[in-house]
Protein backbone atom coordinates (compact mmCIF):
# COMPACT_ATOMS: atom_id res chain seq x y z
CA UNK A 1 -35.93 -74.22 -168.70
CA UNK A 2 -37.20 -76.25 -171.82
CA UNK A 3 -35.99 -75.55 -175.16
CA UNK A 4 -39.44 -73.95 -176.35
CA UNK A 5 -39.00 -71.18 -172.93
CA UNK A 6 -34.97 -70.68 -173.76
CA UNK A 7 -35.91 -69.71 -177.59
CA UNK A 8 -38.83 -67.85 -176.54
CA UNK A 9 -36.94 -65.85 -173.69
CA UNK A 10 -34.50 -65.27 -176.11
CA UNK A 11 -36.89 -63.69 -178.96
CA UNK A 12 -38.46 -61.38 -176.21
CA UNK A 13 -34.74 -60.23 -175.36
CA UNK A 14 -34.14 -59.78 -179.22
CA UNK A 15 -37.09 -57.34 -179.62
CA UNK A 16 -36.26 -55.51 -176.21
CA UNK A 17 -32.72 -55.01 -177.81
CA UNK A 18 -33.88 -53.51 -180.92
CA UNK A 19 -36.65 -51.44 -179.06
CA UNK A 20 -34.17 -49.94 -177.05
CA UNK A 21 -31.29 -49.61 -179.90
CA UNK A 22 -28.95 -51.75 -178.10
CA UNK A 23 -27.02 -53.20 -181.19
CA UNK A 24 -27.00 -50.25 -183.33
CA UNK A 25 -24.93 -51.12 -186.64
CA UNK A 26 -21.55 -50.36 -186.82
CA UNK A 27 -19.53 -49.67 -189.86
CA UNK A 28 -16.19 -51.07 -190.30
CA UNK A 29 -13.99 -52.05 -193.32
CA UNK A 30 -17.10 -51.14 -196.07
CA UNK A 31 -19.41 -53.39 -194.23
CA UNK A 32 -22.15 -53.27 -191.40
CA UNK A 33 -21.88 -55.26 -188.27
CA UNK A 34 -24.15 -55.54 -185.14
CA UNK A 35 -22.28 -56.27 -181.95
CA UNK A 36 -23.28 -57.48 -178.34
CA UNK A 37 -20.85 -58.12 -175.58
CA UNK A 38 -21.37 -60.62 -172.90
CA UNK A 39 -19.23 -60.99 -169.30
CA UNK A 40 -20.24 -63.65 -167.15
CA UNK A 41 -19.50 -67.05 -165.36
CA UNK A 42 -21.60 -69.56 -166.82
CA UNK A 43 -25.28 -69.30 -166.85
CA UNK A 44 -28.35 -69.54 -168.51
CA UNK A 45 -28.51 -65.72 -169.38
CA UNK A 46 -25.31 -66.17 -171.48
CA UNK A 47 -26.75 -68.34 -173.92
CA UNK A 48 -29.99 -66.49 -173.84
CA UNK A 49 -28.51 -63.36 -175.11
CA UNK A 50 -26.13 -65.53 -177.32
CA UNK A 51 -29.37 -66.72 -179.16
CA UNK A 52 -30.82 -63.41 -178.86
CA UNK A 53 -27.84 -61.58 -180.80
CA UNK A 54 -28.71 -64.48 -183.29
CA UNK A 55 -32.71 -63.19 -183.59
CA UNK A 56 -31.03 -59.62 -184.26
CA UNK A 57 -28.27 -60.25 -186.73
CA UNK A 58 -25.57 -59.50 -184.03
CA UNK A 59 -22.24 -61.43 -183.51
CA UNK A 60 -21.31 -62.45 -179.69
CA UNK A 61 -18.23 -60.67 -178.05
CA UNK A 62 -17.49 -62.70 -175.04
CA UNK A 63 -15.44 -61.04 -172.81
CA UNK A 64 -13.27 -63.35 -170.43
CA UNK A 65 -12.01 -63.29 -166.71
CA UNK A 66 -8.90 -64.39 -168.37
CA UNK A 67 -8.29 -61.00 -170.50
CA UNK A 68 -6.87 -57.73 -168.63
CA UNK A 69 -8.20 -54.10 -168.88
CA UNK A 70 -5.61 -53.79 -171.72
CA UNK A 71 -7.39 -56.63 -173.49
CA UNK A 72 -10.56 -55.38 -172.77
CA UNK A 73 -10.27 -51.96 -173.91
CA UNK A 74 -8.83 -53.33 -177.25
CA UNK A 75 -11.84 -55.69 -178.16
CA UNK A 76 -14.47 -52.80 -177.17
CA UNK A 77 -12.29 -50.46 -179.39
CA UNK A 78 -12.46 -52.69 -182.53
CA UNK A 79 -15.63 -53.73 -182.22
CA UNK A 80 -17.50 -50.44 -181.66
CA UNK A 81 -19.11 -52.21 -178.86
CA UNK A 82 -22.13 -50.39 -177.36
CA UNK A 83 -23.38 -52.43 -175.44
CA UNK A 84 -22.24 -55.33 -173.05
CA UNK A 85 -24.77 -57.81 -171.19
CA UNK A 86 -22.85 -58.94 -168.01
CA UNK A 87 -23.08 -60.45 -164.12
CA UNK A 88 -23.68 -57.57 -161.42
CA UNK A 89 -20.07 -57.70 -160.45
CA UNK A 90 -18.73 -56.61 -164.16
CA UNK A 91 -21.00 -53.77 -163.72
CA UNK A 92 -18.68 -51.49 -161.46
CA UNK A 93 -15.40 -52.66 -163.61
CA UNK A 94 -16.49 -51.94 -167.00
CA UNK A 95 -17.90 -48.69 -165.96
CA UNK A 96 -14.78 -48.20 -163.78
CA UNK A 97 -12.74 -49.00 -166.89
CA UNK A 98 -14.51 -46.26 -169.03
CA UNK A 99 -14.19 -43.47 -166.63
CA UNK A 100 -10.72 -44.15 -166.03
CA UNK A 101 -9.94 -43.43 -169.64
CA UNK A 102 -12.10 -40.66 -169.34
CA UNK A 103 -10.11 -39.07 -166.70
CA UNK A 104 -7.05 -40.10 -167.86
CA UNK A 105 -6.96 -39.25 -171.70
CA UNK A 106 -7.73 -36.13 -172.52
CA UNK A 107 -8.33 -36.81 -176.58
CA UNK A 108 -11.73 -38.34 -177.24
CA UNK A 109 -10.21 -40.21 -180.43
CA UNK A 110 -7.78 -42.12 -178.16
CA UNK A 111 -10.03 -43.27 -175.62
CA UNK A 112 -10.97 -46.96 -176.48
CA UNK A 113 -13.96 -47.79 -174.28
CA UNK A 114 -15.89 -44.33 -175.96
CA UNK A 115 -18.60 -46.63 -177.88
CA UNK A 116 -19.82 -48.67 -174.55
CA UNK A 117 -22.61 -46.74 -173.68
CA UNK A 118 -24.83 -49.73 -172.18
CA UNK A 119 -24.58 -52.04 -170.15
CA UNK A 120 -27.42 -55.14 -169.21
CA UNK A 121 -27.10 -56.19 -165.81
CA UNK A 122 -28.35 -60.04 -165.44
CA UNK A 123 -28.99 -59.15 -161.65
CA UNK A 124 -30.76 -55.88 -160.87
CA UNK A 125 -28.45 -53.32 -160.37
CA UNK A 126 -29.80 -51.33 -156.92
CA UNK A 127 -25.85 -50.18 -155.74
CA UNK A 128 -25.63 -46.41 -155.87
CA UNK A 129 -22.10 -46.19 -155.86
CA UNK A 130 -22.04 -48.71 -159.11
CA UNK A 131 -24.97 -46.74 -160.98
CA UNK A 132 -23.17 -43.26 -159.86
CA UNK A 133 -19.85 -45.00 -161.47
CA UNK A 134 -21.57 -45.86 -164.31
CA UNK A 135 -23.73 -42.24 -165.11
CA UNK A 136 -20.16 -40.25 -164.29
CA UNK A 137 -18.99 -42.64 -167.49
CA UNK A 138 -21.75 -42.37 -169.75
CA UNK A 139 -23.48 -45.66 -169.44
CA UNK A 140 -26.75 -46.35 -168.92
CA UNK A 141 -27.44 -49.64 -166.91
CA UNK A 142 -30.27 -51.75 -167.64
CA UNK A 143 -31.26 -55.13 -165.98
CA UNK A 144 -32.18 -58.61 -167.83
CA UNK A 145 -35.45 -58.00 -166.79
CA UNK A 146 -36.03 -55.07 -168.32
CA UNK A 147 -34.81 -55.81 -171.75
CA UNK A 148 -36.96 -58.67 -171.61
């Protein structure tokens, strides 16, 4: 991709986001914040989105294979995050994750994934078992494509 079809890839992703209220604001310590997650090996979608969250005033979360569900649960909880753009395989984990808590805690206030309520698949998401996962926790799942 050239420079000119990266920034202009990432502008259409921008106005999908905000069409579809995927980086609502949150407010936190007498300020507002947008936030977007992203969960991937490297690839061009990454830095896509990254450029996108730029378009819509959002800051990048990245979310590492390095960091545990502990971890992960953590950064979702103190960043509000609603919505995480990720590789197919993170689909079925984060949603996994979610409902876990779900089933686990029975106090809404203590469960930590509660705000992820989207997630943007970079691959099209077309395994039932992953989008049954993922409507038992709440999330809707989207694909690049149809952001874009």
């Amino acid at each position: 991709m050239t420079v000119s079809e990266v920034a202009n890839e990432a502008r259409l992703f921008a106005s999908g986001m905000q069409a579809k209220n995927l980086v609502p604001i949150v407010q936190a310590e007498g300020r507002e914040y947008r936030f977007c997650g992203i969960q991937s090996k490297n690839r061009k979608e990454w830095s896509i989105v990254h450029v996108a969250n730029m378009h819509v005033g959002a800051t990048t979360i990245a979310l590492y294979d390095t960091l545990g569900a502990d971890q992960t649960r953590f950064i979702v909880e103190q960043t509000g995050l609603t919505t995480m753009t990720c590789s197919f395989e993170y689909v079925k984990k984060l949603s996994q994750l979610k409902l876990e808590e779900e089933q686990t805690i029975s106090d809404p206030s203590k469960r930590k994934m509660a705000s992820l309520v989207n997630i943007v698949s970079y691959e099209a998401v077309t395994e039932a078992s992953t989008l049954e996962i993922a409507k038992k926790a709440g999330i809707t799942v989207y694909s690049y494509a149809e952001i874009l």
